[in-house]
Coordinates of C-alpha atoms and ligand atoms in Angstrom, one line a residue:
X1 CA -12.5 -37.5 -94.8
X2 CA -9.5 -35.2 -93.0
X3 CA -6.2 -37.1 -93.3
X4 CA -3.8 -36.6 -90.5
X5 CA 0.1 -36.0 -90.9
X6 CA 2.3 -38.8 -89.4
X7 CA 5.2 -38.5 -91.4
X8 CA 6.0 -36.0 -93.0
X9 CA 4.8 -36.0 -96.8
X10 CA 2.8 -39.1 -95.9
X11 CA -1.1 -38.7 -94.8
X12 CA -3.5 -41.5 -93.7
X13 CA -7.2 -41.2 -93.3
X14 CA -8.9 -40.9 -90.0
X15 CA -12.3 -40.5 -88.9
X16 CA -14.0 -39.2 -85.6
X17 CA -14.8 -42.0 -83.0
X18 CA -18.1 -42.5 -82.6
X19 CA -18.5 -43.0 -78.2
X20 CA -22.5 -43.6 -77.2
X21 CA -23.4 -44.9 -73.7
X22 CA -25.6 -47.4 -74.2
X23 CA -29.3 -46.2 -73.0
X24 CA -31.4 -48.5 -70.7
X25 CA -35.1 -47.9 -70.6
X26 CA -36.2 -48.0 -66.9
X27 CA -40.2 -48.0 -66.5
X28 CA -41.2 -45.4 -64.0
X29 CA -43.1 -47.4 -61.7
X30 CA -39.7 -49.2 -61.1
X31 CA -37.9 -45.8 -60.6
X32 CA -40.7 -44.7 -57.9
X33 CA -40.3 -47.9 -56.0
X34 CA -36.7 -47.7 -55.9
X35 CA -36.7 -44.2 -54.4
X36 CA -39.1 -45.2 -51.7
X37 CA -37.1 -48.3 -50.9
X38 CA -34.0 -45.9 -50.4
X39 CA -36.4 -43.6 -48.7
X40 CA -37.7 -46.0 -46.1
X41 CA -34.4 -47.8 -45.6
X42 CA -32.9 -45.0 -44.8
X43 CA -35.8 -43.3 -42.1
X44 CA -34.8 -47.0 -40.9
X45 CA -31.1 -46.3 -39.9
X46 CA -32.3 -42.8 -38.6
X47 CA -34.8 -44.4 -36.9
X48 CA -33.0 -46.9 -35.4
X49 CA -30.1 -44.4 -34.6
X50 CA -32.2 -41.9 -32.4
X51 CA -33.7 -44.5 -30.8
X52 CA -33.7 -43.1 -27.9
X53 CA -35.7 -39.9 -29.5
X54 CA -38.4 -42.4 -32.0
X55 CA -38.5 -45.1 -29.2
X56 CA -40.4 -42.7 -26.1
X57 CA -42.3 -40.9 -29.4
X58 CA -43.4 -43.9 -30.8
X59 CA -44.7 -45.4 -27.4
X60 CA -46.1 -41.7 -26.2
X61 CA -48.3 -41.4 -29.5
X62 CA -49.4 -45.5 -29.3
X63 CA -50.7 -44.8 -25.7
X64 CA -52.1 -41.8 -26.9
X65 CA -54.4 -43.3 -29.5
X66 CA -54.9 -46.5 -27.3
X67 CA -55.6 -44.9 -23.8
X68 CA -56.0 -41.0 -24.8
X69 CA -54.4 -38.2 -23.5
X70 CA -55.0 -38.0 -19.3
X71 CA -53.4 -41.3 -19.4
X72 CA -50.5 -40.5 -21.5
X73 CA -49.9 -36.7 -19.6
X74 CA -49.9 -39.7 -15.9
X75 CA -47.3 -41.4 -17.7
X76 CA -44.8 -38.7 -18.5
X77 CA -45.5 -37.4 -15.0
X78 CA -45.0 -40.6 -13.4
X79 CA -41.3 -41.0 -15.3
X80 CA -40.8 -37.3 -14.5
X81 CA -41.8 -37.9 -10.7
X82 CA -39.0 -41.2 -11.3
X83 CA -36.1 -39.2 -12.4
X84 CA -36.4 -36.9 -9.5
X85 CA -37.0 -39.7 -7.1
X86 CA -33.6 -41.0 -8.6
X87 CA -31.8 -37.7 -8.5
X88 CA -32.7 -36.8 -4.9
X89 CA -31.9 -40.8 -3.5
X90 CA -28.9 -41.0 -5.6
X91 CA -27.7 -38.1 -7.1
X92 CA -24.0 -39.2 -8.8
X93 CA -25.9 -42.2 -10.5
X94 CA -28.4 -40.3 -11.9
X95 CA -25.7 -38.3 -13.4
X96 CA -23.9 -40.8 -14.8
X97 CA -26.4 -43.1 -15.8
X98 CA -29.8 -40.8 -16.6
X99 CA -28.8 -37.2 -16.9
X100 CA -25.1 -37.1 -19.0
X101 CA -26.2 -39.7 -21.4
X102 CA -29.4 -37.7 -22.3
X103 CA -27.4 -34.3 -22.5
X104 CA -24.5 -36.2 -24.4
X105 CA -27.0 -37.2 -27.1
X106 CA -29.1 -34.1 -27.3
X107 CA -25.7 -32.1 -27.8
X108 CA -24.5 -35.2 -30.2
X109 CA -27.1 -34.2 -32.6
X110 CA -27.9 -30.4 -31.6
X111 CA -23.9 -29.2 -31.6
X112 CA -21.5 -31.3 -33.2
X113 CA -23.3 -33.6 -36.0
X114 CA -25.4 -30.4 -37.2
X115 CA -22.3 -28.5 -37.9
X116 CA -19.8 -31.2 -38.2
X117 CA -18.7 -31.5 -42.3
X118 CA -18.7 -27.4 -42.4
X119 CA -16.6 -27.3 -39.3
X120 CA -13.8 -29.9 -40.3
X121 CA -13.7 -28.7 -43.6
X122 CA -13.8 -24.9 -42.5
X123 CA -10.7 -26.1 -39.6
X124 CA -8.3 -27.8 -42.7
X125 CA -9.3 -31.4 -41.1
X126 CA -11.6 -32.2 -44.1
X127 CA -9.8 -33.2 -47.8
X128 CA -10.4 -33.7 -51.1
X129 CA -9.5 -36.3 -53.2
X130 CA -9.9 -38.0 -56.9
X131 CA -13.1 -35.7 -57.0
X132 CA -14.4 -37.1 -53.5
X133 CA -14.5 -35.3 -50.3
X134 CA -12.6 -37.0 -47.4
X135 CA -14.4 -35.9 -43.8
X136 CA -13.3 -37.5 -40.3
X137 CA -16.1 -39.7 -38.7
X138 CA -17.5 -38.4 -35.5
X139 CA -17.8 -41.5 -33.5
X140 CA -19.4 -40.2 -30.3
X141 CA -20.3 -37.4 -27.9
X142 CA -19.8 -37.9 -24.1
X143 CA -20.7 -35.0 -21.7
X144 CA -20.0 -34.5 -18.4
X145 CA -20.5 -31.6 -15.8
X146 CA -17.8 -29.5 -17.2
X147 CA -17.2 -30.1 -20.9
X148 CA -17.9 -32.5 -23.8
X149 CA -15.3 -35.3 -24.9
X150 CA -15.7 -36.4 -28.7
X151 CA -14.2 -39.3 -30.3
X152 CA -13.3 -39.0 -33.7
X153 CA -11.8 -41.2 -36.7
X154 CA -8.9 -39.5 -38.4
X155 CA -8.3 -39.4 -42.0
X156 CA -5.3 -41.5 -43.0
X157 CA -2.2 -39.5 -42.8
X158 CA -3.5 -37.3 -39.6
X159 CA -1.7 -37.6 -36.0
X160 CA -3.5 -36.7 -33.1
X161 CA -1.2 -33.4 -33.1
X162 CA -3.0 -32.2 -36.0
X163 CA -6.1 -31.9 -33.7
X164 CA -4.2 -30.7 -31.1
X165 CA -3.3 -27.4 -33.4
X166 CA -6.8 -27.1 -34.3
X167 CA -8.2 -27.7 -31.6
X168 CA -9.2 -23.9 -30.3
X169 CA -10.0 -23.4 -33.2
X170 CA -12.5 -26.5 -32.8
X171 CA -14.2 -25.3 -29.6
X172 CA -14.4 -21.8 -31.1
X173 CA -16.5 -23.4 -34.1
X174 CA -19.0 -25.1 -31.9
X175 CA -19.0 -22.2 -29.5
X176 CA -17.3 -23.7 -26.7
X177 CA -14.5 -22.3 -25.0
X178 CA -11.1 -24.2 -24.1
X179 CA -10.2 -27.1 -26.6
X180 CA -7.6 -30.0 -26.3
X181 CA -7.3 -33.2 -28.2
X182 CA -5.4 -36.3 -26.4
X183 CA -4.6 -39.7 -28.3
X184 CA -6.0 -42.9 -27.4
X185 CA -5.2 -46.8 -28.0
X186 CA -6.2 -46.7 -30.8
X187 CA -4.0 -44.5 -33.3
X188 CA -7.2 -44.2 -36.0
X189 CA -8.8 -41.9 -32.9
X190 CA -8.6 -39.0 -31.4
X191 CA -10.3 -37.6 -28.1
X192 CA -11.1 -33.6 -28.1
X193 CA -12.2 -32.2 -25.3
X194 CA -14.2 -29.0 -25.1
X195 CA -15.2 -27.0 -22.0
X196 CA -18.6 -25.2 -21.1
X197 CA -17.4 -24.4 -18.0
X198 CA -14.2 -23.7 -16.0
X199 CA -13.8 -27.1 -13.2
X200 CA -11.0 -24.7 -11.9
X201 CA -12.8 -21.7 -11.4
X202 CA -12.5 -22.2 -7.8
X203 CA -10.0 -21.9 -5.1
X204 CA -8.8 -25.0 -3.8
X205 CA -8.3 -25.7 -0.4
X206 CA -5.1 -26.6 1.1
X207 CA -5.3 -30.7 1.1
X208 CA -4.9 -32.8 4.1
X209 CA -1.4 -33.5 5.0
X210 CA -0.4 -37.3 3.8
X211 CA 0.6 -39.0 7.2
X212 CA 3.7 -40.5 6.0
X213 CA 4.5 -38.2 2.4
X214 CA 4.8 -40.8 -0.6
X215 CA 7.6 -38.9 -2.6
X216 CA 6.1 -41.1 -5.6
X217 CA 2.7 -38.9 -5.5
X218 CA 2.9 -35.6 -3.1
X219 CA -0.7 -34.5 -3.5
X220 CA -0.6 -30.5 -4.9
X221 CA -3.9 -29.8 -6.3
X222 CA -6.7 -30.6 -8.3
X223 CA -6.9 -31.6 -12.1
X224 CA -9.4 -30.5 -14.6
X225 CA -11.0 -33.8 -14.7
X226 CA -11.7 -33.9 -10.9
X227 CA -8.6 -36.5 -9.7
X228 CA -6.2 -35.4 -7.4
X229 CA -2.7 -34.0 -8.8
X230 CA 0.0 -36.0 -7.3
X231 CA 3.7 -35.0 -7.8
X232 CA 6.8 -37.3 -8.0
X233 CA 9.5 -36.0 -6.3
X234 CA 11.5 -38.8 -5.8
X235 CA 14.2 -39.1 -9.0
X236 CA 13.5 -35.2 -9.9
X237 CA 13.7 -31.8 -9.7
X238 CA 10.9 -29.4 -9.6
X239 CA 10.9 -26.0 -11.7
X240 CA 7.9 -23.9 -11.2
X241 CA 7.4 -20.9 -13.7
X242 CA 5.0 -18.2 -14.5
X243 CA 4.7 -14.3 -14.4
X244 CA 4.4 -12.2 -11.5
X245 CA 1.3 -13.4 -9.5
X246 CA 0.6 -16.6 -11.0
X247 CA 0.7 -18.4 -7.7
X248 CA 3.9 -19.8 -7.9
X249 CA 4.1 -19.3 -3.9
X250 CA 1.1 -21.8 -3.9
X251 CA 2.3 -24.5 -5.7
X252 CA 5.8 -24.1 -3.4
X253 CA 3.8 -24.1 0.0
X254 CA 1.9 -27.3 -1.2
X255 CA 4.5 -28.6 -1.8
X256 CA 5.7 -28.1 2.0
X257 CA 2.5 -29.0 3.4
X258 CA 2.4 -32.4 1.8
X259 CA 5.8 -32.9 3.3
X260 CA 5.5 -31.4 6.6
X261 CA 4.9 -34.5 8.1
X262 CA 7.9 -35.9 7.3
X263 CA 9.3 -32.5 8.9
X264 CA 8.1 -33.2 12.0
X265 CA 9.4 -36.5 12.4
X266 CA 12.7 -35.7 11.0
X267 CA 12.8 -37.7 7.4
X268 CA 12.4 -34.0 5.9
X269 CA 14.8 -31.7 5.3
X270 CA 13.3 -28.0 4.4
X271 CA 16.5 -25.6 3.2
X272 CA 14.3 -22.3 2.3
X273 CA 16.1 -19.8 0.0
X274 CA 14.1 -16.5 -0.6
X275 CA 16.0 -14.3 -2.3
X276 CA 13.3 -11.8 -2.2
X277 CA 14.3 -10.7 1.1
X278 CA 12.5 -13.3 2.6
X279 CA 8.7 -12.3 1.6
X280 CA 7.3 -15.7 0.8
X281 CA 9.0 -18.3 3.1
X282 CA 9.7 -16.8 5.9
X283 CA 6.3 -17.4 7.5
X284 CA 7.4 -21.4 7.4
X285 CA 10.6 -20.8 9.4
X286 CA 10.0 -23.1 12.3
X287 CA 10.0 -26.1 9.7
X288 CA 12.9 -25.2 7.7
X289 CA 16.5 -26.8 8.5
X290 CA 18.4 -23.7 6.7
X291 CA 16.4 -20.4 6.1
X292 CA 18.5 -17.7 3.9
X293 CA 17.5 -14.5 2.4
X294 CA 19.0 -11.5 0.9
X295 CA 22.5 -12.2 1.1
X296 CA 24.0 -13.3 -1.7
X297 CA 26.8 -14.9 0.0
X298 CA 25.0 -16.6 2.9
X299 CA 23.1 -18.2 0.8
X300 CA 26.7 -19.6 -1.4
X301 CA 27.4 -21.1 1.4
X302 CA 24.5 -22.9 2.1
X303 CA 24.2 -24.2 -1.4
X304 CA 27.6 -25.7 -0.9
X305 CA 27.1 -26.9 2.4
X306 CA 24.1 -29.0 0.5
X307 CA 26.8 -29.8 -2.2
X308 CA 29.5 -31.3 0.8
X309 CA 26.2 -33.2 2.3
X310 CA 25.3 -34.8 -1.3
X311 CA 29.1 -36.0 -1.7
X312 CA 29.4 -37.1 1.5
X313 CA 26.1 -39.3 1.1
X314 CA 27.0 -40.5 -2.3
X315 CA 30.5 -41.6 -0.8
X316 CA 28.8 -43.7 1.9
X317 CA 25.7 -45.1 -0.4
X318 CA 28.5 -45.9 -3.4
X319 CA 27.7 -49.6 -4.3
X320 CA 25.4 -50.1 -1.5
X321 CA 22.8 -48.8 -3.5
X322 CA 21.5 -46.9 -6.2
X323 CA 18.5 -45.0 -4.5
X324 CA 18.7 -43.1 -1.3
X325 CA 16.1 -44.2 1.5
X326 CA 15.2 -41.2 3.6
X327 CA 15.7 -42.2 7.1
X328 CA 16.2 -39.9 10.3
X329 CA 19.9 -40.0 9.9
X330 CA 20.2 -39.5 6.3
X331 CA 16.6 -37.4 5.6
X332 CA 15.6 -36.3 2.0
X333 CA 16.8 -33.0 1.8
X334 CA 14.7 -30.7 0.1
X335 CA 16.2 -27.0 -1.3
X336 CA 13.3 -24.9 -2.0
X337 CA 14.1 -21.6 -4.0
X338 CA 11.7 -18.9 -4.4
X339 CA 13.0 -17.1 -7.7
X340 CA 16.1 -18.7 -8.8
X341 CA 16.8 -16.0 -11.1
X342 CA 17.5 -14.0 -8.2
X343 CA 20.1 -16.5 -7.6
X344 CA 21.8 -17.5 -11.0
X345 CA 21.7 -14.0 -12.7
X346 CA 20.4 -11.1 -10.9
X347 CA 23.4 -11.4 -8.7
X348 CA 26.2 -8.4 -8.9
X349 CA 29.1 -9.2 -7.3
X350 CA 30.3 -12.3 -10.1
X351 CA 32.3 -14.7 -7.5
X352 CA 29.3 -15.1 -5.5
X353 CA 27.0 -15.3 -8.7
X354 CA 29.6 -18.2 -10.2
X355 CA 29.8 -19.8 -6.4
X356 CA 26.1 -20.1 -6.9
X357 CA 25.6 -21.6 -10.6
X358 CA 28.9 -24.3 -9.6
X359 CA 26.7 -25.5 -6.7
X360 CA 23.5 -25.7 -8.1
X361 CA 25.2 -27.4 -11.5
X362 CA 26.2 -30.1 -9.4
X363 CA 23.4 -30.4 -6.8
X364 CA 21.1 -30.5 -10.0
X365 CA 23.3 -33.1 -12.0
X366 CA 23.7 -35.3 -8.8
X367 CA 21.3 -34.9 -5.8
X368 CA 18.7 -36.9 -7.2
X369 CA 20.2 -40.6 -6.6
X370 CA 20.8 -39.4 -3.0
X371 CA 18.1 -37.8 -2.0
X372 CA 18.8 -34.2 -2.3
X373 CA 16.0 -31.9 -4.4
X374 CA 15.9 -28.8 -5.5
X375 CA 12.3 -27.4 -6.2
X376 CA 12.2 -23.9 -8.0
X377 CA 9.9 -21.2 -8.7
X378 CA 11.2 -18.8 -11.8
X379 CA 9.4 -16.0 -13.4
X380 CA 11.6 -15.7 -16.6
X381 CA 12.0 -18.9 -18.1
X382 CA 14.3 -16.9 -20.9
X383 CA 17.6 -19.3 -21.6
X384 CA 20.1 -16.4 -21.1
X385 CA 18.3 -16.8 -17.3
X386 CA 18.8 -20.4 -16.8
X387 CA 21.7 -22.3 -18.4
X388 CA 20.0 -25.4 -15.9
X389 CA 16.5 -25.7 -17.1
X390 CA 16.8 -28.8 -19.0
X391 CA 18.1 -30.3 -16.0
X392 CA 14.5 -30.0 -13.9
X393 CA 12.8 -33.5 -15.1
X394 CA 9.4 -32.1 -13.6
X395 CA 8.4 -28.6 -14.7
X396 CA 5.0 -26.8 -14.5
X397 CA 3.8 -23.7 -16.0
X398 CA 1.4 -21.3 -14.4
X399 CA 0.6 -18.3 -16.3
X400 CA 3.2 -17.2 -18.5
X401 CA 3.2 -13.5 -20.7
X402 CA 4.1 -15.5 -24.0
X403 CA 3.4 -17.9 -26.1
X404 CA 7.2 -18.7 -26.8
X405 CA 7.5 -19.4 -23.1
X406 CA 5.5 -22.2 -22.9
X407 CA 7.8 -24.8 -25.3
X408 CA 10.5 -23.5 -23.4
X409 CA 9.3 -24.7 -19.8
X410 CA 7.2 -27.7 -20.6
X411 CA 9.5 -29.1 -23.8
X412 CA 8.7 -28.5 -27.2
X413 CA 5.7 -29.0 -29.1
X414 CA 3.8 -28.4 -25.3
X415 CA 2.0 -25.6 -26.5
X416 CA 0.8 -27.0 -29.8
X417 CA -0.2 -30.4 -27.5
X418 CA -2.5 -28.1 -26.2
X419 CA -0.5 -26.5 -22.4
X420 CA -1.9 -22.7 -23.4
X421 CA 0.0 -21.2 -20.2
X422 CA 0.1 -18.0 -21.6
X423 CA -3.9 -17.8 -22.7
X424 CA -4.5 -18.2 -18.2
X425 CA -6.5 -15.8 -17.4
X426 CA -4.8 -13.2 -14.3
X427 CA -8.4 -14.1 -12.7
X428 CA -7.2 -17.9 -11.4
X429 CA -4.0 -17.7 -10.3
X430 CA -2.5 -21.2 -9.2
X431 CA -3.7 -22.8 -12.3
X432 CA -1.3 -24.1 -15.1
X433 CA -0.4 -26.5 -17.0
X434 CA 2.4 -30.0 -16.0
X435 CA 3.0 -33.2 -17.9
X436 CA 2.2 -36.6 -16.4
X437 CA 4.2 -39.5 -16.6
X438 CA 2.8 -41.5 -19.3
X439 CA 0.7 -39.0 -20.7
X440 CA 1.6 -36.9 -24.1
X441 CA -0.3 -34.0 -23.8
X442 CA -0.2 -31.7 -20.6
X443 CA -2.6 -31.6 -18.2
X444 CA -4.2 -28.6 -16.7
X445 CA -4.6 -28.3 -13.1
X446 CA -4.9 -25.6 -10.2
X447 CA -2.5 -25.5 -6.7
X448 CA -4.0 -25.4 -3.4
X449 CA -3.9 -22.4 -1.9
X450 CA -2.9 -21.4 1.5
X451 CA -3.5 -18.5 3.4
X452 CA -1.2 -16.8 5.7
X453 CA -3.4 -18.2 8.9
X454 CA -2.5 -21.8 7.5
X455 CA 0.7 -21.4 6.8
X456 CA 1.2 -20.1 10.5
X457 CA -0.5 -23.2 11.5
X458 CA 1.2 -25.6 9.5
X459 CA 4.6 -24.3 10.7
X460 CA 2.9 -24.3 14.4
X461 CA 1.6 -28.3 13.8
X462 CA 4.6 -29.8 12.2
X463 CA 7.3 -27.4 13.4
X464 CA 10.8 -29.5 13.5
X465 CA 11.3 -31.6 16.7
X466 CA 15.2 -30.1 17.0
X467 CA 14.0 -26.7 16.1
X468 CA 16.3 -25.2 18.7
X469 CA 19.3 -26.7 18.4
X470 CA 19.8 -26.9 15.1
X471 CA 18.2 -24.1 12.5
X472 CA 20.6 -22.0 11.3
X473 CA 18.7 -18.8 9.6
X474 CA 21.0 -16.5 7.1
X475 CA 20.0 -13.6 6.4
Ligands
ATP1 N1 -3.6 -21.5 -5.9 C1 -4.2 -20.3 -5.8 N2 -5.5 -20.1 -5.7 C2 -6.1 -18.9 -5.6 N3 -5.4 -17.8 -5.5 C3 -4.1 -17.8 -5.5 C4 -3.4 -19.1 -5.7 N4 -2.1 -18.8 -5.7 C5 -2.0 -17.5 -5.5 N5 -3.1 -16.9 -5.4 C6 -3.4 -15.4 -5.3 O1 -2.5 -14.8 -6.2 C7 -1.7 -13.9 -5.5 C8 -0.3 -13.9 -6.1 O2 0.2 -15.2 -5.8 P1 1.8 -15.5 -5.6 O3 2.3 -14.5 -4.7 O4 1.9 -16.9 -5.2 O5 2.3 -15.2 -7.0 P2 3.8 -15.4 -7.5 O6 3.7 -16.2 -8.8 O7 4.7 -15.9 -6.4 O8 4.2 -13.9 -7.9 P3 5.6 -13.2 -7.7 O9 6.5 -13.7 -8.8 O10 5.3 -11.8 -7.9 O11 6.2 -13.6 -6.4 C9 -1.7 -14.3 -4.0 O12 -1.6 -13.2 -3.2 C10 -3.1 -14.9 -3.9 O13 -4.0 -14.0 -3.6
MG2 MG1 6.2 -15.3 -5.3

């Protein structure tokens, strides 16, 4: 027997454990019938699961063998002839309620449960733990015309923007192309959203113009998922940025048109600066209230004539109340500034430039109460070119060159929350990316866009009633 050494000079005996699992003799027929018990319970579930696949099969081959074949090849014409009768009476219902459920369970199985366990473990959202694998539950597949919207059940210890990183790579894996994910009620789930196909591929028309403009919900454009976007202006400032040919003219003259009612009957103030030389705005003239271009010092003095109106309004509203009311008196006065860079940095002559940044400092950190805005486009969203970003509280991002531009337009974390400015394509300009109220991640949507020929007519249509008297354009 070997002796083992505990202390030294000391030895006790030891001998080898004997460890046998005890052996249970199972007779075979009992083994059969358990696999066919597992078998059938399990066709069950799957059975029971596609029902919407076994049910029409089961009933197709019972007529088959009841009534014979002619009878069953009238049936599956008749529901044919049914679903078209449905489609052309009532086309959006049959959508909802016959087509998109269909398509959302045939892609269910076809696209994402095929694939599923290979995909979340090839993306990092699959784990591995005690010698058990760990893989998020795909709860369901909805599809619309557009894209497909999956709900899934995290692992414990994921967040919503752990999908949100993934998430392209997500819609590359089940060859789709644009991928986001959004949180839910529930914080076990996630909602990714794939698209097949672009719902902003197309030009949208300029919108009709709201008869009284409801600065809680200026209507601008169109969002991926169909609704109307609607800006609050009231309480903010707008910055606009994106490269050269983004569209940032279009979001700025949709935003005029959804107030050019309020132009014309005088609760709108329009002060245009267009630094450019006077390009984009100038076709708007007869509804601004201050038009200035190209010089540098003109358009100083404008900005603080805006800064003497604000201070003047906030010594007459001072415990009256908090919010300015737009009225014909005292309108909501509107500075709208076609590439503010021009204004805050490319400027030469320092005084001026200085004159400039003082002004908008202070209309920026103190218009809102009382009803003065400034709305902004800005191709270079680069610090070093605007010390005031942070103080825009609405921002929206149009195509931007880089991915580094996008955190610093839309706040941090944007991009990895799924706002891919800088992956727009040049081929739709207008579209880009703007956070909701209420919503985390940001939502993608594409401007109206107006032509020269309604431009013209809008300025014709709502042109100022004391357009004479009044304008003052500096050049
Ligand atoms: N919303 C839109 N829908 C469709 N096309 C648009 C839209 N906005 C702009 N475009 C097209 O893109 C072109 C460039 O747009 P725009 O001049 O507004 O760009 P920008 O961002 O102002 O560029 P820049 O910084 O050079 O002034 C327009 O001439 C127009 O043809
Ligand atoms: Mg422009």
């Amino acid at each position: 027997m070997p002796l083992i050494n505990i202390i030294p000079g000391e030895k006790i005996p030891v001998a080898p454990m004997n460890v046998r699992l005890p052996a249970w003799r199972v007779p075979g027929w009992l083994l059969v019938f358990w696999w066919l018990a597992r078998g059938l319970f399990r066709l069950t579930v799957l059975a029971v699961r596609y029902w919407w696949l076994t049910t029409p099969t089961v009933l197709g081959l019972w007529v088959r063998a009841e009534y014979g074949g002619l009878v069953l090849a009238g049936v599956v014409l008749v529901v044919a002839a049914g679903c078209v009768g449905w489609w052309r009476w009532h086309r959006s219902s049959w959508l909802r309620f016959g087509w998109y459920p269909i398509v959302s369970r045939v892609r269910a199985l076809t696209v994402f449960r095929r694939r599923w366990a290979s995909v979340m473990a090839t993306c990092g959202l699959a784990t591995a733990f005690g010698g058990d694998r760990y893989v998020p539950q795909l709860l369901r597949v909805r599809c619309d015309r557009y894209g497909d919207e999956v709900t899934v059940r995290m692992l414990p210890g994921q967040i919503p923007d752990d999908w949100g990183q993934a998430a392209e790579r997500l819609a590359y894996a089940f060859r789709l192309r644009h991928g986001q994910a959004r949180s839910t009620d529930r914080p076990d789930q996630v909602v990714l959203r794939f698209l097949r196909r672009d719902p902003l591929a197309a030009i949208v028309d300029p919108l009709p113009v709201p008869v009284v403009p409801d600065l809680a919900g200026l209507p601008l454009g169109v969002r991926e998922d169909g609704q109307p976007y609607e800006l609050r202006l009231a309480g903010s400032h707008v910055l606009i940025a994106g490269a050269t040919g983004s569209g940032k003219g279009s979001v700025l003259w949709s935003l005029i048109r959804s107030l050019a009612d309020g132009v014309r009957s005088g609760l709108v103030e329009l002060w245009a600066f267009d630094p450019k030389g006077g390009m984009e705005l100038a076709a708007g003239v007869p509804l601004f209230a201050r038009f200035s271009y190209d010089d540098p010092d003109g358009m100083a003095g404008v900005l603080e004539e805006a800064v003497k109106r604000m201070r003047l309004r906030a010594a007459r509203l001072r415990g009256l109340a908090r919010q300015h009311t737009p009225t014909v008196d005292e309108p909501l006065i509107v500075l709208v500034v076609d590439e503010l860079a021009a204004l805050t940095a490319y400027i030469t002559d320092r005084k001026v430039r200085d004159r400039i940044k003082e002004a908008l400092g202070l209309l920026l950190s103190q218009g809102r109460a009382v009803g003065v805005h400034v709305v902004a486009a800005l191709q270079d969203p680069r610090k070093d070119v605007l010390p005031f970003r942070d103080l825009f509280p609405t921002r929206i991002g149009l195509r931007l060159t880089e991915p580094e531009q996008v955190d610093m337009v839309l706040g941090d974390g944007a991009r990895d929350r799924g706002a891919l400015c800088d992956r727009i394509p040049e081929s739709t300009p207008g579209v880009g990316f703007v956070v909701l109220d209420g919503v985390r991640e940001p939502v993608r949507v594409r401007f109206a866009y107006l032509t020269d020929d309604d431009i013209r007519h809008l300025g014709r249509t709502y042109r100022r009633l004391d357009d004479t008297d009044e304008q003052e354009v500096t050049p």
